[in-house]
Tab-separated table of C-alpha atoms in Angstrom:
chain	number	residue	atom	x	y	z
A	1	UNK	CA	-10.852	-17.327	21.770
A	2	UNK	CA	-14.491	-16.746	21.270
A	3	UNK	CA	-16.592	-14.043	19.609
A	4	UNK	CA	-15.344	-10.446	20.324
A	5	UNK	CA	-18.459	-8.345	21.033
A	6	UNK	CA	-16.724	-4.929	20.538
A	7	UNK	CA	-16.077	-4.535	16.849
A	8	UNK	CA	-13.338	-1.911	17.618
A	9	UNK	CA	-11.459	-4.691	19.322
A	10	UNK	CA	-12.257	-7.451	16.889
A	11	UNK	CA	-9.674	-8.346	14.178
A	12	UNK	CA	-12.706	-9.034	11.893
A	13	UNK	CA	-13.733	-5.440	12.362
A	14	UNK	CA	-10.770	-4.282	10.159
A	15	UNK	CA	-11.536	-6.411	7.107
A	16	UNK	CA	-12.483	-5.190	3.689
A	17	UNK	CA	-12.486	-6.834	0.251
A	18	UNK	CA	-9.952	-5.531	-2.308
A	19	UNK	CA	-9.820	-6.674	-5.878
A	20	UNK	CA	-6.362	-7.675	-7.042
A	21	UNK	CA	-6.427	-5.146	-9.874
A	22	UNK	CA	-6.570	-2.324	-7.312
A	23	UNK	CA	-3.174	-3.181	-5.814
A	24	UNK	CA	-0.680	-0.789	-7.349
A	25	UNK	CA	2.238	-2.507	-9.036
A	26	UNK	CA	3.970	0.708	-10.070
A	27	UNK	CA	3.962	4.227	-8.676
A	28	UNK	CA	2.373	7.106	-10.486
A	29	UNK	CA	4.552	9.555	-12.376
A	30	UNK	CA	5.381	12.056	-11.268
A	31	UNK	CA	5.021	11.269	-7.602
A	32	UNK	CA	2.508	13.958	-6.649
A	33	UNK	CA	-0.007	12.811	-9.287
A	34	UNK	CA	-1.294	10.246	-6.870
A	35	UNK	CA	-4.930	10.635	-5.981
A	36	UNK	CA	-5.773	12.075	-2.668
A	37	UNK	CA	-8.893	11.349	-0.617
A	38	UNK	CA	-9.455	14.167	1.847
A	39	UNK	CA	-11.600	13.713	4.936
A	40	UNK	CA	-12.630	17.179	5.854
A	41	UNK	CA	-15.026	16.200	8.638
A	42	UNK	CA	-16.578	13.070	10.281
A	43	UNK	CA	-19.088	12.968	7.326
A	44	UNK	CA	-17.545	14.716	4.319
A	45	UNK	CA	-14.841	13.890	1.746
A	46	UNK	CA	-13.391	15.444	-1.281
A	47	UNK	CA	-11.213	13.987	-4.078
A	48	UNK	CA	-8.071	15.602	-5.222
A	49	UNK	CA	-4.495	14.803	-6.384
A	50	UNK	CA	-1.524	14.907	-3.977
A	51	UNK	CA	-0.155	17.997	-5.724
A	52	UNK	CA	-3.302	19.846	-4.327
A	53	UNK	CA	-2.174	19.267	-0.705
A	54	UNK	CA	-1.506	22.944	-0.081
A	55	UNK	CA	-5.249	23.620	-0.596
A	56	UNK	CA	-5.852	22.098	2.804
A	57	UNK	CA	-2.823	23.334	4.789
A	58	UNK	CA	-2.294	26.775	6.392
A	59	UNK	CA	0.767	28.928	7.098
A	60	UNK	CA	2.136	27.906	10.430
A	61	UNK	CA	1.183	24.248	10.029
A	62	UNK	CA	3.970	21.650	10.402
A	63	UNK	CA	4.570	18.401	8.470
A	64	UNK	CA	6.511	15.783	10.365
A	65	UNK	CA	8.203	13.218	8.026
A	66	UNK	CA	10.118	10.029	8.604
A	67	UNK	CA	13.515	10.444	6.947
A	68	UNK	CA	14.545	6.755	7.305
A	69	UNK	CA	16.028	5.369	4.099
A	70	UNK	CA	15.281	1.821	2.816
A	71	UNK	CA	18.231	-0.346	2.616
A	72	UNK	CA	18.667	-3.123	-0.102
A	73	UNK	CA	17.593	-5.578	2.574
A	74	UNK	CA	16.706	-8.635	0.561
A	75	UNK	CA	19.516	-11.251	-0.053
A	76	UNK	CA	19.350	-14.504	-1.949
A	77	UNK	CA	21.544	-17.502	-1.113
A	78	UNK	CA	21.732	-21.147	-0.514
A	79	UNK	CA	22.683	-23.686	2.085
A	80	UNK	CA	25.459	-26.245	1.585
A	81	UNK	CA	22.919	-28.680	0.418
A	82	UNK	CA	21.982	-26.284	-2.442
A	83	UNK	CA	18.594	-25.423	-0.966
A	84	UNK	CA	17.602	-21.810	-1.695
A	85	UNK	CA	17.435	-19.278	1.107
A	86	UNK	CA	15.919	-15.779	1.159
A	87	UNK	CA	16.945	-13.252	3.818
A	88	UNK	CA	15.343	-9.995	4.812
A	89	UNK	CA	17.505	-7.907	6.960
A	90	UNK	CA	15.719	-6.160	9.781
A	91	UNK	CA	18.138	-4.617	12.289
A	92	UNK	CA	21.882	-4.336	12.682
A	93	UNK	CA	23.113	-5.640	15.994
A	94	UNK	CA	26.760	-4.996	15.163
A	95	UNK	CA	28.686	-4.136	11.948
A	96	UNK	CA	28.677	-7.837	10.959
A	97	UNK	CA	25.606	-9.181	12.802
A	98	UNK	CA	21.982	-8.655	11.697
A	99	UNK	CA	18.547	-9.733	12.838
A	100	UNK	CA	16.668	-11.075	9.708
A	101	UNK	CA	13.617	-12.923	8.624
A	102	UNK	CA	14.620	-15.942	6.682
A	103	UNK	CA	12.813	-18.468	4.371
A	104	UNK	CA	12.489	-21.296	4.899
A	105	UNK	CA	12.793	-20.398	8.570
A	106	UNK	CA	12.232	-23.770	10.236
A	107	UNK	CA	15.058	-25.367	8.373
A	108	UNK	CA	17.631	-22.791	9.221
A	109	UNK	CA	18.944	-24.024	12.545
A	110	UNK	CA	21.694	-22.522	14.621
A	111	UNK	CA	25.002	-23.274	12.926
A	112	UNK	CA	23.705	-23.233	9.372
A	113	UNK	CA	25.929	-21.639	6.844
A	114	UNK	CA	24.475	-19.490	4.045
A	115	UNK	CA	26.323	-18.676	0.908
A	116	UNK	CA	24.852	-15.674	-0.836
A	117	UNK	CA	24.409	-15.507	-4.623
A	118	UNK	CA	26.353	-12.621	-6.276
A	119	UNK	CA	24.022	-10.389	-8.207
A	120	UNK	CA	23.999	-10.938	-11.984
A	121	UNK	CA	26.730	-8.960	-13.660
A	122	UNK	CA	28.728	-8.238	-10.560
A	123	UNK	CA	32.046	-6.891	-11.937
A	124	UNK	CA	35.406	-7.586	-10.305
A	125	UNK	CA	37.472	-4.453	-9.977
A	126	UNK	CA	41.197	-3.895	-9.571
A	127	UNK	CA	41.606	-2.959	-5.802
A	128	UNK	CA	44.662	-0.820	-6.760
A	129	UNK	CA	42.828	1.290	-9.311
A	130	UNK	CA	41.096	3.335	-6.609
A	131	UNK	CA	42.403	2.835	-3.113
A	132	UNK	CA	39.469	4.783	-1.625
A	133	UNK	CA	36.797	2.538	-3.131
A	134	UNK	CA	35.105	-0.214	-1.116
A	135	UNK	CA	36.536	-3.519	-2.312
A	136	UNK	CA	34.433	-5.612	-4.601
A	137	UNK	CA	33.510	-8.749	-2.682
A	138	UNK	CA	33.432	-11.974	-4.714
A	139	UNK	CA	31.982	-14.044	-1.921
A	140	UNK	CA	29.549	-13.329	0.914
A	141	UNK	CA	28.445	-15.804	3.563
A	142	UNK	CA	26.873	-15.860	6.948
A	143	UNK	CA	26.203	-18.225	9.900
A	144	UNK	CA	22.972	-18.611	11.887
A	145	UNK	CA	24.025	-17.860	15.431
A	146	UNK	CA	20.700	-17.572	17.266
A	147	UNK	CA	16.942	-17.695	16.906
A	148	UNK	CA	14.977	-14.652	17.925
A	149	UNK	CA	11.786	-15.692	19.632
A	150	UNK	CA	10.103	-12.331	19.337
A	151	UNK	CA	10.166	-12.118	15.555
A	152	UNK	CA	10.747	-15.833	14.582
A	153	UNK	CA	13.842	-14.560	12.749
A	154	UNK	CA	17.467	-15.382	12.962
A	155	UNK	CA	20.588	-13.672	14.084
A	156	UNK	CA	23.108	-13.819	11.284
A	157	UNK	CA	26.867	-13.262	11.570
A	158	UNK	CA	28.439	-12.243	8.253
A	159	UNK	CA	31.928	-13.162	7.268
A	160	UNK	CA	33.240	-9.805	6.114
A	161	UNK	CA	36.439	-9.780	3.942
A	162	UNK	CA	39.443	-7.689	4.765
A	163	UNK	CA	38.871	-3.986	4.118
A	164	UNK	CA	35.163	-4.135	4.732
A	165	UNK	CA	34.162	-2.836	8.173
A	166	UNK	CA	30.379	-3.170	7.945
A	167	UNK	CA	27.826	-5.132	5.940
A	168	UNK	CA	26.301	-1.796	4.929
A	169	UNK	CA	29.360	-0.916	2.974
A	170	UNK	CA	28.720	-3.744	0.415
A	171	UNK	CA	24.959	-4.091	0.666
A	172	UNK	CA	24.205	-1.888	-2.316
A	173	UNK	CA	26.123	-4.446	-4.438
A	174	UNK	CA	24.607	-7.608	-2.922
A	175	UNK	CA	21.138	-6.744	-1.803
A	176	UNK	CA	17.921	-5.726	-3.591
A	177	UNK	CA	15.172	-3.376	-2.571
A	178	UNK	CA	12.603	-5.282	-0.361
A	179	UNK	CA	9.472	-4.605	-2.292
A	180	UNK	CA	6.420	-6.085	-0.458
A	181	UNK	CA	5.225	-9.529	-1.584
A	182	UNK	CA	2.001	-8.138	-3.050
A	183	UNK	CA	4.096	-6.089	-5.592
A	184	UNK	CA	4.765	-8.891	-8.166
A	185	UNK	CA	5.057	-7.083	-11.483
A	186	UNK	CA	6.784	-3.767	-11.009
A	187	UNK	CA	9.042	-1.888	-13.457
A	188	UNK	CA	9.835	0.769	-10.827
A	189	UNK	CA	13.494	1.628	-10.349
A	190	UNK	CA	14.849	1.236	-6.807
A	191	UNK	CA	14.746	4.910	-6.018
A	192	UNK	CA	10.936	4.999	-6.417
A	193	UNK	CA	10.698	2.829	-3.253
A	194	UNK	CA	12.423	5.708	-1.439
A	195	UNK	CA	11.196	9.092	-0.332
A	196	UNK	CA	12.949	12.147	-1.907
A	197	UNK	CA	14.103	13.255	1.579
A	198	UNK	CA	15.343	9.875	2.844
A	199	UNK	CA	18.790	10.195	4.517
A	200	UNK	CA	19.227	7.784	7.397
A	201	UNK	CA	19.694	4.128	6.219
A	202	UNK	CA	17.932	1.480	8.315
A	203	UNK	CA	14.458	0.529	6.980
A	204	UNK	CA	13.337	-2.781	5.657
A	205	UNK	CA	10.264	-1.133	4.075
A	206	UNK	CA	9.457	2.335	2.874
A	207	UNK	CA	7.447	4.917	4.986
A	208	UNK	CA	5.082	4.964	2.021
A	209	UNK	CA	3.028	8.079	2.829
A	210	UNK	CA	6.099	10.148	2.002
A	211	UNK	CA	6.531	8.597	-1.498
A	212	UNK	CA	4.085	11.179	-2.934
A	213	UNK	CA	6.217	14.220	-2.247
A	214	UNK	CA	8.404	15.768	-4.937
A	215	UNK	CA	11.088	18.409	-4.355
A	216	UNK	CA	8.855	20.951	-6.247
A	217	UNK	CA	5.895	20.283	-3.963
A	218	UNK	CA	8.074	20.633	-0.902
A	219	UNK	CA	9.313	23.960	-2.195
A	220	UNK	CA	5.769	25.231	-2.732
A	221	UNK	CA	4.803	24.147	0.752
A	222	UNK	CA	7.772	25.980	2.228
A	223	UNK	CA	7.031	29.089	0.201
A	224	UNK	CA	3.430	29.085	1.596
A	225	UNK	CA	4.647	29.012	5.158
A	226	UNK	CA	4.119	25.313	5.861
A	227	UNK	CA	6.996	23.975	7.965
A	228	UNK	CA	8.555	20.520	8.053
A	229	UNK	CA	10.543	18.532	10.534
A	230	UNK	CA	12.116	15.136	10.337
A	231	UNK	CA	11.997	12.197	12.718
A	232	UNK	CA	13.412	8.731	12.198
A	233	UNK	CA	11.791	5.349	12.669
A	234	UNK	CA	13.523	2.398	10.964
A	235	UNK	CA	10.635	0.419	9.566
A	236	UNK	CA	10.791	-3.257	10.493
A	237	UNK	CA	8.632	-6.215	11.472
A	238	UNK	CA	6.692	-4.147	13.998
A	239	UNK	CA	5.105	-2.145	11.126
A	240	UNK	CA	4.402	-4.811	8.606
A	241	UNK	CA	3.796	-8.025	10.734
A	242	UNK	CA	0.111	-9.052	10.401
A	243	UNK	CA	-2.090	-8.954	13.527
A	244	UNK	CA	-3.064	-12.513	14.317
A	245	UNK	CA	-5.040	-12.199	17.591
A	246	UNK	CA	-8.812	-12.087	17.224
A	247	UNK	CA	-8.823	-9.609	20.035
A	248	UNK	CA	-6.529	-6.874	18.780
A	249	UNK	CA	-5.706	-5.667	22.272
A	250	UNK	CA	-3.727	-8.833	22.791
A	251	UNK	CA	-1.419	-7.946	19.826
A	252	UNK	CA	2.190	-7.173	20.800
A	253	UNK	CA	4.107	-4.814	18.523
A	254	UNK	CA	7.754	-5.654	17.877
A	255	UNK	CA	10.033	-2.790	18.854
A	256	UNK	CA	11.450	-0.449	16.215
A	257	UNK	CA	14.115	2.163	16.713
A	258	UNK	CA	13.001	5.827	16.567
A	259	UNK	CA	14.530	9.255	17.038
A	260	UNK	CA	12.940	12.656	17.651
A	261	UNK	CA	15.519	15.369	18.410
A	262	UNK	CA	15.160	18.244	21.008
A	263	UNK	CA	15.259	20.600	17.967
A	264	UNK	CA	12.215	18.936	16.483
A	265	UNK	CA	10.393	18.735	19.814
A	266	UNK	CA	10.889	22.492	20.258
A	267	UNK	CA	9.577	23.119	16.673
A	268	UNK	CA	6.513	21.105	17.460
A	269	UNK	CA	5.947	22.935	20.802
A	270	UNK	CA	6.358	26.277	19.020
A	271	UNK	CA	3.927	25.237	16.271
A	272	UNK	CA	1.293	24.338	18.785
A	273	UNK	CA	1.848	27.513	20.879
A	274	UNK	CA	1.422	29.601	17.766
A	275	UNK	CA	-1.840	27.952	16.774
A	276	UNK	CA	-0.408	25.770	14.064
A	277	UNK	CA	-1.370	22.224	13.383
A	278	UNK	CA	0.909	19.148	13.419
A	279	UNK	CA	0.406	16.762	10.528
A	280	UNK	CA	2.167	13.343	10.626
A	281	UNK	CA	3.243	12.082	7.229
A	282	UNK	CA	2.574	8.362	7.675
A	283	UNK	CA	1.895	5.952	10.480
A	284	UNK	CA	5.649	5.611	11.390
A	285	UNK	CA	5.819	9.372	12.009
A	286	UNK	CA	2.712	9.054	14.097
A	287	UNK	CA	4.175	6.326	16.290
A	288	UNK	CA	7.426	8.367	16.717
A	289	UNK	CA	5.531	11.534	17.694
A	290	UNK	CA	3.185	9.862	20.069
A	291	UNK	CA	6.022	7.759	21.587
A	292	UNK	CA	7.831	11.023	22.407
A	293	UNK	CA	4.771	12.380	24.256
A	294	UNK	CA	3.753	9.513	26.559
A	295	UNK	CA	3.295	12.050	29.393
A	296	UNK	CA	1.449	14.559	27.237
A	297	UNK	CA	4.129	17.000	26.179
A	298	UNK	CA	6.388	16.035	23.336
A	299	UNK	CA	10.070	15.587	24.341
A	300	UNK	CA	13.201	14.422	22.721
A	301	UNK	CA	13.184	10.650	22.257
A	302	UNK	CA	15.769	8.073	21.194
A	303	UNK	CA	15.279	4.390	21.614
A	304	UNK	CA	12.895	1.470	20.861
A	305	UNK	CA	9.112	1.885	20.622
A	306	UNK	CA	6.480	-0.763	20.651
A	307	UNK	CA	3.581	1.691	20.717
A	308	UNK	CA	0.352	0.125	19.373
A	309	UNK	CA	-2.353	2.563	18.602
A	310	UNK	CA	-5.945	1.382	18.118
A	311	UNK	CA	-9.441	2.860	18.842
A	312	UNK	CA	-9.716	4.350	22.276
A	313	UNK	CA	-6.160	5.777	22.212
A	314	UNK	CA	-5.871	9.329	23.612
A	315	UNK	CA	-3.919	11.503	21.047
A	316	UNK	CA	-1.218	13.711	22.401
A	317	UNK	CA	0.608	15.375	19.386
A	318	UNK	CA	-0.876	14.529	16.007
A	319	UNK	CA	-3.630	16.889	14.677
A	320	UNK	CA	-3.800	15.599	11.187
A	321	UNK	CA	-2.605	12.629	9.188
A	322	UNK	CA	-1.387	11.782	5.678
A	323	UNK	CA	-1.429	8.018	5.054
A	324	UNK	CA	-1.750	5.379	2.301
A	325	UNK	CA	-4.494	2.741	2.015
A	326	UNK	CA	-3.363	-0.295	4.032
A	327	UNK	CA	-3.800	-4.061	4.123
A	328	UNK	CA	-6.887	-5.440	5.761
A	329	UNK	CA	-6.508	-6.404	9.475
A	330	UNK	CA	-3.221	-4.623	9.767
A	331	UNK	CA	-2.070	-2.635	12.720
A	332	UNK	CA	-1.777	0.295	10.303
A	333	UNK	CA	-5.510	0.226	9.738
A	334	UNK	CA	-6.102	0.128	13.457
A	335	UNK	CA	-3.930	3.211	13.981
A	336	UNK	CA	-5.870	5.201	11.371
A	337	UNK	CA	-9.174	3.858	12.908
A	338	UNK	CA	-8.026	5.319	16.214
A	339	UNK	CA	-7.973	8.686	14.591
A	340	UNK	CA	-11.271	8.820	12.559
A	341	UNK	CA	-13.100	5.840	14.064
A	342	UNK	CA	-13.218	2.337	12.808
A	343	UNK	CA	-16.607	2.526	11.068
A	344	UNK	CA	-15.582	5.786	9.424
A	345	UNK	CA	-12.260	4.286	8.264
A	346	UNK	CA	-14.177	1.519	6.529
A	347	UNK	CA	-16.492	4.117	4.951
A	348	UNK	CA	-13.409	6.049	3.625
A	349	UNK	CA	-11.927	2.797	2.091
A	350	UNK	CA	-15.240	1.957	0.424
A	351	UNK	CA	-15.567	5.510	-0.906
A	352	UNK	CA	-12.074	5.078	-2.543
A	353	UNK	CA	-13.142	1.742	-3.999
A	354	UNK	CA	-16.340	3.087	-5.454
A	355	UNK	CA	-14.989	6.448	-6.676
A	356	UNK	CA	-14.988	6.553	-10.523
A	357	UNK	CA	-11.830	7.479	-12.376
A	358	UNK	CA	-13.129	10.704	-13.919
A	359	UNK	CA	-11.709	13.339	-13.979
A	360	UNK	CA	-8.458	11.607	-12.989
A	361	UNK	CA	-6.484	9.071	-15.147
A	362	UNK	CA	-7.862	6.050	-13.231
A	363	UNK	CA	-9.400	4.851	-10.015
A	364	UNK	CA	-7.889	4.792	-6.544
A	365	UNK	CA	-5.083	2.226	-6.064
A	366	UNK	CA	-4.003	0.691	-2.817
A	367	UNK	CA	-0.898	-0.285	-0.704
A	368	UNK	CA	2.656	0.874	-0.987
A	369	UNK	CA	2.649	2.301	-4.556
A	370	UNK	CA	-0.953	3.299	-4.202
A	371	UNK	CA	-2.782	6.566	-3.491
A	372	UNK	CA	-3.120	8.501	-0.276
A	373	UNK	CA	-5.628	9.952	2.222
A	374	UNK	CA	-5.390	13.274	4.043
A	375	UNK	CA	-7.222	13.239	7.412
A	376	UNK	CA	-7.902	16.832	8.535
A	377	UNK	CA	-8.165	17.637	12.240
A	378	UNK	CA	-11.950	18.205	11.962
A	379	UNK	CA	-12.217	14.622	10.815
A	380	UNK	CA	-10.693	13.293	14.069
A	381	UNK	CA	-13.242	11.913	16.518
A	382	UNK	CA	-10.701	10.429	18.978
A	383	UNK	CA	-10.192	11.716	22.532
A	384	UNK	CA	-7.203	13.867	23.432
A	385	UNK	CA	-4.906	13.152	26.236
A	386	UNK	CA	-5.362	15.589	29.101
A	387	UNK	CA	-2.467	16.454	31.278
A	388	UNK	CA	-2.963	17.025	34.957
A	389	UNK	CA	-2.353	20.620	36.185
């Protein structure tokens, strides 16, 4: 494919240079001490910390958060030959069958058996000591039963032992938290790659914009009249797979499962009717909200979404956005660019890179354990979807 004349459509239009030392390897403590870059208009920004969020919200505003919980989705094993295998679970197809990304993928053909390595120090327990406890599994294996053409992954059927009805029952013992590959030197405990409000297991990556909230900050927001509502989108390959097409409009998002209840839909409609603003906490909340409003008005939604948002998109629900700083050329950057404009997005990223540490402990940090942006409604330059009368 040749040169793309429109920079909003060009993959190269979403590139920026990031020094390695600006990739956060550990989260800030406490969570709400993350830095916060606030875009207050198409031309102005201010620098704060996440704990200052309430300064920019009003009574009657609504925060919409993704309550999906990250599962310990990474498993290590080996083939009969002894060759090492790494598995990243993406989506349950049945209690014992999962869609997964595997390495090395090309060598794992249909029929291949994988024996998984027990985690170091796995203790064997007496099954009669506590009859209600999930049995300790001394051996775990799976067979490759199909190739998934959409993701390049494999469908794995796990051999579950007697007394175990679902892989999820034993995953805490066998799996590890699926930290992204750019986090190579982290001392963070597993719960720091989880939001404090996570409750519905199913994600292979964290909805990272929510990592900055503490219970105390949530309490302060509630006391000030800022509402919150929860949607669910189980983060999978659709969110984190790189965009490869030079023309981004040719990119196809992989489907991810999402849920927005009628109760939440009504809360959003009431917020808007009363003059409140709807803030999405993270790009996964954005995609859930906008998927539930394809015809203009938000409605209950349950199912798969492949919504890909990029500049030119007409917004239906979201008035403001809380988001982290994302990888270059990612679909997440394109979504944020659809809200503030691609050129403005790159200006905000450069402003974060250039900002000095003072008066904060250090400079802005990027990606999953990094800092955040708050994009206020006045910073949005995108068109709104107009419903027909």
